[in-house]
Amino acid sequence: MLTEPRRRFFLGNWKMNLTVHEARALGAELRSESMRLDSAAIRDRDVIVAPPLLAIPGVVHELMGSHIRVAGQNMYWEDKGPYTGEVSATMLREIGVTHVLIGHSERRDQFSESDQIVNRKLRAALRHELSAVLCVGEHSDDRDTGRVVEVVLHQIQSGFDGIDRNDLDKVVVAYEPVWAVGTGRTARAQDVELVHGAIRSALADRFGREAARTVRIIYGGSLTPANAAPFLSQPDIDGAIVGAASLKAESFMKILEMDIALRARSPVSRGGGG
Ligand code: PGA
């Protein structure tokens, strides 16, 4: 049976880099680069950047009228109140944010975000109609002890706890092995493909095969234009989170161009469902 391919999804995570001015300039450059690319191919994809919080309004402004949208890198689950230093989903929406990263490995590891916190944030994002990118991934010792799938599926189960099937279309899952994020080391594309398959099966068990089939599952971890092709060619890898290589318009756009070329050459029609 021929099924609709999943819409490709690319997110540039700028992390805590660039000044407000530099971020704005990068936004402007991305806008003009994206105009240069086949606009239908860009329109057919979700292309998103996640600047540092303070830079968001300027970047939103620069990207107006383009197909690139803006994500928050993090948020708090309450709407308002005595939570010094935090930002709510409502506040993000007010400044033009459409997506938010939830449970990035740097948040989990360096800011002690537990599975329960991640789940609260995901629920709050969806309640406020932000699309969410739920990040999961194992540490290197999990990998060494053969526990990759077990660890990742545990994060999936707890991350999606209490999430309604009707909200599933607003969630993208990002599989990012912790040892590959920001390290220059990438996983092997075929190993990633297997983990994505396991995630999709778990989602099928939880939400039903049809719903799980449509969820985008993307890869992240030291992707560059030089190493992205094998990942983007896998049938169950629906896009990417790009960190360091998204800080230059040229390299982020090269990854997108590569995806456009690969998919034009061999459009993959995917049944999904594990
Ligand atoms: P990296 O970051 O590409 O620099 O490894 C990936 C990420 O933050 O998701």
Short mmCIF file of C-alpha atoms and ligand atoms in Angstrom, two decimals:
data_model
loop_
_atom_site.label_atom_id
_atom_site.label_comp_id
_atom_site.label_asym_id
_atom_site.label_seq_id
_atom_site.Cartn_x
_atom_site.Cartn_y
_atom_site.Cartn_z
CA MET A 1 0.00 0.00 0.00
CA LEU A 2 1.35 3.41 -0.96
CA THR A 3 1.33 5.82 1.92
CA GLU A 4 2.03 9.52 2.23
CA PRO A 5 5.68 10.13 3.02
CA ARG A 6 6.29 11.92 6.27
CA ARG A 7 7.12 15.59 5.96
CA ARG A 8 10.88 16.05 6.46
CA PHE A 9 11.92 17.98 9.55
CA PHE A 10 15.15 19.94 10.13
CA LEU A 11 16.04 21.94 13.19
CA GLY A 12 19.16 24.04 13.72
CA ASN A 13 19.96 24.22 17.43
CA TRP A 14 22.14 27.26 18.05
CA LYS A 15 22.45 26.48 21.77
CA MET A 16 24.12 29.27 23.82
CA ASN A 17 26.04 30.68 20.86
CA LEU A 18 26.04 33.98 18.94
CA THR A 19 25.30 37.46 20.21
CA VAL A 20 21.85 38.89 19.60
CA HIS A 21 23.27 40.78 16.62
CA GLU A 22 25.06 37.77 15.19
CA ALA A 23 21.93 35.65 15.57
CA ARG A 24 19.90 38.22 13.72
CA ALA A 25 22.46 38.33 10.92
CA LEU A 26 22.38 34.53 10.66
CA GLY A 27 18.59 34.69 10.45
CA ALA A 28 18.85 37.18 7.58
CA GLU A 29 21.37 34.99 5.80
CA LEU A 30 19.21 31.90 6.19
CA ARG A 31 16.29 33.78 4.80
CA SER A 32 18.14 34.73 1.63
CA GLU A 33 19.75 31.29 1.29
CA SER A 34 16.34 29.65 1.60
CA MET A 35 15.02 31.87 -1.19
CA ARG A 36 17.84 30.61 -3.37
CA LEU A 37 16.89 26.97 -2.80
CA ASP A 38 13.95 25.37 -4.54
CA SER A 39 11.16 27.05 -2.64
CA ALA A 40 8.73 24.16 -3.15
CA ALA A 41 11.24 21.76 -1.62
CA ILE A 42 11.69 24.06 1.37
CA ARG A 43 7.95 24.54 1.68
CA ASP A 44 7.51 20.77 1.73
CA ARG A 45 9.82 20.52 4.69
CA ASP A 46 9.69 21.81 8.23
CA VAL A 47 12.77 24.00 8.62
CA ILE A 48 13.27 25.49 12.05
CA VAL A 49 15.98 27.27 14.00
CA ALA A 50 16.32 27.46 17.76
CA PRO A 51 18.25 30.62 18.69
CA PRO A 52 19.14 31.59 22.25
CA LEU A 53 16.08 33.04 23.99
CA LEU A 54 17.10 36.72 23.86
CA ALA A 55 17.82 36.52 20.15
CA ILE A 56 14.44 35.04 19.24
CA PRO A 57 12.51 38.27 18.51
CA GLY A 58 15.21 39.53 16.13
CA VAL A 59 15.46 36.20 14.34
CA VAL A 60 11.66 35.92 14.07
CA HIS A 61 11.70 39.36 12.50
CA GLU A 62 14.40 38.45 9.97
CA LEU A 63 12.66 35.24 8.98
CA MET A 64 9.25 36.80 8.43
CA GLY A 65 7.87 35.84 5.04
CA SER A 66 10.27 32.89 4.71
CA HIS A 67 9.37 29.26 5.37
CA ILE A 68 11.78 28.97 8.27
CA ARG A 69 10.24 28.98 11.71
CA VAL A 70 11.62 29.52 15.17
CA ALA A 71 11.82 27.21 18.18
CA GLY A 72 12.62 27.69 21.83
CA GLN A 73 15.44 25.58 23.23
CA ASN A 74 13.62 25.00 26.50
CA MET A 75 10.59 26.13 28.53
CA TYR A 76 9.00 25.73 31.95
CA TRP A 77 5.72 23.89 32.45
CA GLU A 78 3.86 26.50 34.49
CA ASP A 79 2.19 29.42 32.71
CA LYS A 80 3.42 32.11 35.11
CA GLY A 81 4.44 32.69 38.71
CA PRO A 82 7.42 32.72 41.03
CA TYR A 83 9.85 30.76 38.86
CA THR A 84 12.85 33.06 38.60
CA GLY A 85 14.78 32.66 35.39
CA GLU A 86 12.22 30.52 33.62
CA VAL A 87 10.12 31.13 30.51
CA SER A 88 6.65 29.76 29.78
CA ALA A 89 5.04 28.40 26.65
CA THR A 90 2.72 31.41 26.56
CA MET A 91 5.69 33.77 26.56
CA LEU A 92 7.40 31.85 23.78
CA ARG A 93 4.26 31.91 21.68
CA GLU A 94 3.86 35.61 22.22
CA ILE A 95 7.21 36.32 20.55
CA GLY A 96 6.52 34.17 17.50
CA VAL A 97 7.86 30.76 18.54
CA THR A 98 6.08 27.77 17.00
CA HIS A 99 8.21 24.86 18.27
CA VAL A 100 10.13 23.96 21.39
CA LEU A 101 12.87 21.47 22.21
CA ILE A 102 11.96 19.32 25.17
CA GLY A 103 14.47 17.24 27.11
CA HIS A 104 17.55 17.98 25.04
CA SER A 105 20.41 15.87 26.42
CA GLU A 106 22.23 19.02 27.57
CA ARG A 107 19.16 19.92 29.64
CA ARG A 108 18.84 16.42 31.02
CA ASP A 109 22.52 16.11 31.89
CA GLN A 110 23.67 19.60 32.84
CA PHE A 111 20.43 20.88 34.32
CA SER A 112 19.23 17.64 35.89
CA GLU A 113 16.00 17.37 33.95
CA SER A 114 14.41 14.08 34.94
CA ASP A 115 12.00 12.04 32.82
CA GLN A 116 9.20 13.47 34.94
CA ILE A 117 10.26 17.06 34.27
CA VAL A 118 10.56 16.32 30.57
CA ASN A 119 7.05 14.88 30.56
CA ARG A 120 5.62 17.92 32.37
CA LYS A 121 7.24 20.21 29.85
CA LEU A 122 5.96 18.20 26.92
CA ARG A 123 2.42 18.28 28.27
CA ALA A 124 2.61 22.03 28.87
CA ALA A 125 3.96 22.68 25.37
CA LEU A 126 1.11 20.74 23.79
CA ARG A 127 -1.46 22.38 26.03
CA HIS A 128 -0.30 25.70 24.57
CA GLU A 129 -0.22 24.40 21.04
CA LEU A 130 3.49 24.57 20.62
CA SER A 131 4.90 21.77 18.51
CA ALA A 132 7.46 19.85 20.51
CA VAL A 133 10.66 18.06 19.67
CA LEU A 134 11.09 15.41 22.35
CA CYS A 135 14.76 14.44 22.60
CA VAL A 136 15.85 11.01 23.77
CA GLY A 137 19.16 9.20 23.70
CA GLU A 138 21.49 6.91 25.59
CA HIS A 139 24.85 7.58 27.24
CA SER A 140 27.98 5.83 26.07
CA ASP A 141 27.95 3.38 28.98
CA ASP A 142 24.42 2.33 28.01
CA ARG A 143 25.76 1.69 24.57
CA ASP A 144 28.73 -0.27 25.89
CA THR A 145 26.42 -2.46 27.92
CA GLY A 146 23.97 -3.06 25.08
CA ARG A 147 21.13 -1.10 26.67
CA VAL A 148 20.47 1.45 23.91
CA VAL A 149 16.94 0.39 23.02
CA GLU A 150 15.96 -0.22 26.64
CA VAL A 151 17.11 3.25 27.75
CA VAL A 152 15.60 5.06 24.78
CA LEU A 153 12.26 3.29 25.05
CA HIS A 154 12.10 4.06 28.73
CA GLN A 155 12.51 7.76 27.88
CA ILE A 156 9.82 7.40 25.23
CA GLN A 157 7.37 5.73 27.64
CA SER A 158 7.84 8.32 30.36
CA GLY A 159 8.05 11.23 27.93
CA PHE A 160 4.69 10.36 26.38
CA ASP A 161 3.00 9.56 29.69
CA GLY A 162 -0.49 11.11 29.66
CA ILE A 163 -0.12 12.45 26.13
CA ASP A 164 -3.24 12.09 24.04
CA ARG A 165 -3.13 10.35 20.70
CA ASN A 166 -4.71 13.43 19.12
CA ASP A 167 -1.66 15.46 20.10
CA LEU A 168 0.80 13.08 18.55
CA ASP A 169 0.98 15.04 15.31
CA LYS A 170 2.46 17.95 17.27
CA VAL A 171 5.39 15.89 18.53
CA VAL A 172 8.59 15.07 16.70
CA VAL A 173 10.93 12.59 18.35
CA ALA A 174 14.65 13.35 18.13
CA TYR A 175 16.96 10.43 18.76
CA GLU A 176 20.28 11.88 19.86
CA PRO A 177 22.82 9.53 21.41
CA VAL A 178 24.33 11.64 24.19
CA TRP A 179 27.88 10.58 23.27
CA ALA A 180 27.34 11.93 19.75
CA VAL A 181 25.99 15.38 20.66
CA GLY A 182 28.62 18.08 20.35
CA THR A 183 31.47 15.56 20.30
CA GLY A 184 32.25 15.18 16.61
CA ARG A 185 31.35 11.48 16.90
CA THR A 186 28.32 10.20 15.02
CA ALA A 187 26.42 6.98 15.39
CA ARG A 188 26.30 4.57 12.45
CA ALA A 189 23.32 5.34 10.24
CA GLN A 190 22.14 1.73 10.20
CA ASP A 191 22.24 1.56 14.02
CA VAL A 192 20.20 4.76 14.19
CA GLU A 193 17.70 3.30 11.75
CA LEU A 194 17.20 0.31 14.08
CA VAL A 195 16.62 2.55 17.09
CA HIS A 196 14.12 4.61 15.10
CA GLY A 197 12.30 1.41 14.18
CA ALA A 198 12.16 0.42 17.85
CA ILE A 199 10.81 3.87 18.79
CA ARG A 200 8.14 3.63 16.10
CA SER A 201 7.08 0.16 17.29
CA ALA A 202 6.82 1.43 20.86
CA LEU A 203 4.68 4.35 19.66
CA ALA A 204 2.53 1.89 17.69
CA ASP A 205 1.97 -0.18 20.85
CA ARG A 206 1.00 2.91 22.76
CA PHE A 207 -0.99 4.91 20.18
CA GLY A 208 -1.83 2.44 17.42
CA ARG A 209 -0.05 1.64 14.21
CA GLU A 210 -1.65 4.31 12.08
CA ALA A 211 -0.86 7.15 14.49
CA ALA A 212 2.72 5.93 14.97
CA ARG A 213 3.28 5.74 11.23
CA THR A 214 2.94 9.49 10.86
CA VAL A 215 5.29 10.56 13.68
CA ARG A 216 8.55 12.10 12.51
CA ILE A 217 11.65 10.60 14.12
CA ILE A 218 14.82 12.56 13.45
CA TYR A 219 18.48 12.06 14.27
CA GLY A 220 20.93 14.45 15.91
CA GLY A 221 24.57 14.27 16.95
CA SER A 222 27.53 15.94 15.20
CA LEU A 223 25.89 16.04 11.79
CA THR A 224 27.73 18.01 9.10
CA PRO A 225 27.40 18.29 5.33
CA ALA A 226 30.26 15.78 5.14
CA ASN A 227 28.59 12.99 7.12
CA ALA A 228 24.83 13.59 6.80
CA ALA A 229 24.05 11.68 3.59
CA PRO A 230 23.89 8.11 4.99
CA PHE A 231 21.53 9.28 7.73
CA LEU A 232 19.26 11.20 5.40
CA SER A 233 19.04 8.19 3.09
CA GLN A 234 17.56 5.87 5.72
CA PRO A 235 13.82 5.27 5.36
CA ASP A 236 13.04 5.75 9.04
CA ILE A 237 15.14 8.88 9.61
CA ASP A 238 12.80 11.77 8.85
CA GLY A 239 15.22 14.66 9.26
CA ALA A 240 17.78 16.01 11.65
CA ILE A 241 18.74 18.24 14.53
CA VAL A 242 21.91 20.07 13.58
CA GLY A 243 23.90 21.82 16.30
CA ALA A 244 27.36 23.19 15.52
CA ALA A 245 26.88 22.95 11.76
CA SER A 246 23.75 25.11 11.97
CA LEU A 247 25.78 28.12 13.14
CA LYS A 248 26.78 28.80 9.55
CA ALA A 249 23.99 29.37 7.04
CA GLU A 250 26.02 27.65 4.38
CA SER A 251 26.50 24.35 6.19
CA PHE A 252 22.92 24.17 7.48
CA MET A 253 21.61 24.86 4.00
CA LYS A 254 24.01 22.31 2.50
CA ILE A 255 22.46 19.62 4.67
CA LEU A 256 19.02 20.70 3.50
CA GLU A 257 20.12 20.75 -0.12
CA MET A 258 21.53 17.28 0.30
CA ASP A 259 18.21 16.06 1.63
CA ILE A 260 16.35 17.68 -1.25
CA ALA A 261 18.69 16.01 -3.75
CA LEU A 262 18.56 12.60 -2.06
CA ARG A 263 14.78 12.59 -1.85
CA ALA A 264 14.36 13.80 -5.41
CA ARG A 265 16.53 10.92 -6.56
CA SER A 266 14.78 8.23 -4.57
CA PRO A 267 11.52 9.38 -3.04
CA VAL A 268 10.83 6.97 -0.23
CA SER A 269 7.28 5.92 0.31
CA ARG A 270 7.06 4.62 3.79
CA GLY A 271 4.52 2.46 5.47
CA GLY A 272 6.20 3.02 8.82
CA GLY A 273 4.68 1.24 11.77
CA GLY A 274 7.94 -0.41 12.80
P1 PGA B 1 25.69 18.88 17.45
O1 PGA B 1 24.38 19.16 18.32
O2 PGA B 1 25.24 18.77 16.01
O3 PGA B 1 26.59 20.05 17.68
O4 PGA B 1 26.25 17.58 17.94
C1 PGA B 1 23.23 18.40 18.12
C2 PGA B 1 22.11 18.87 19.00
O5 PGA B 1 22.22 19.79 19.78
O6 PGA B 1 21.03 18.31 18.94
#
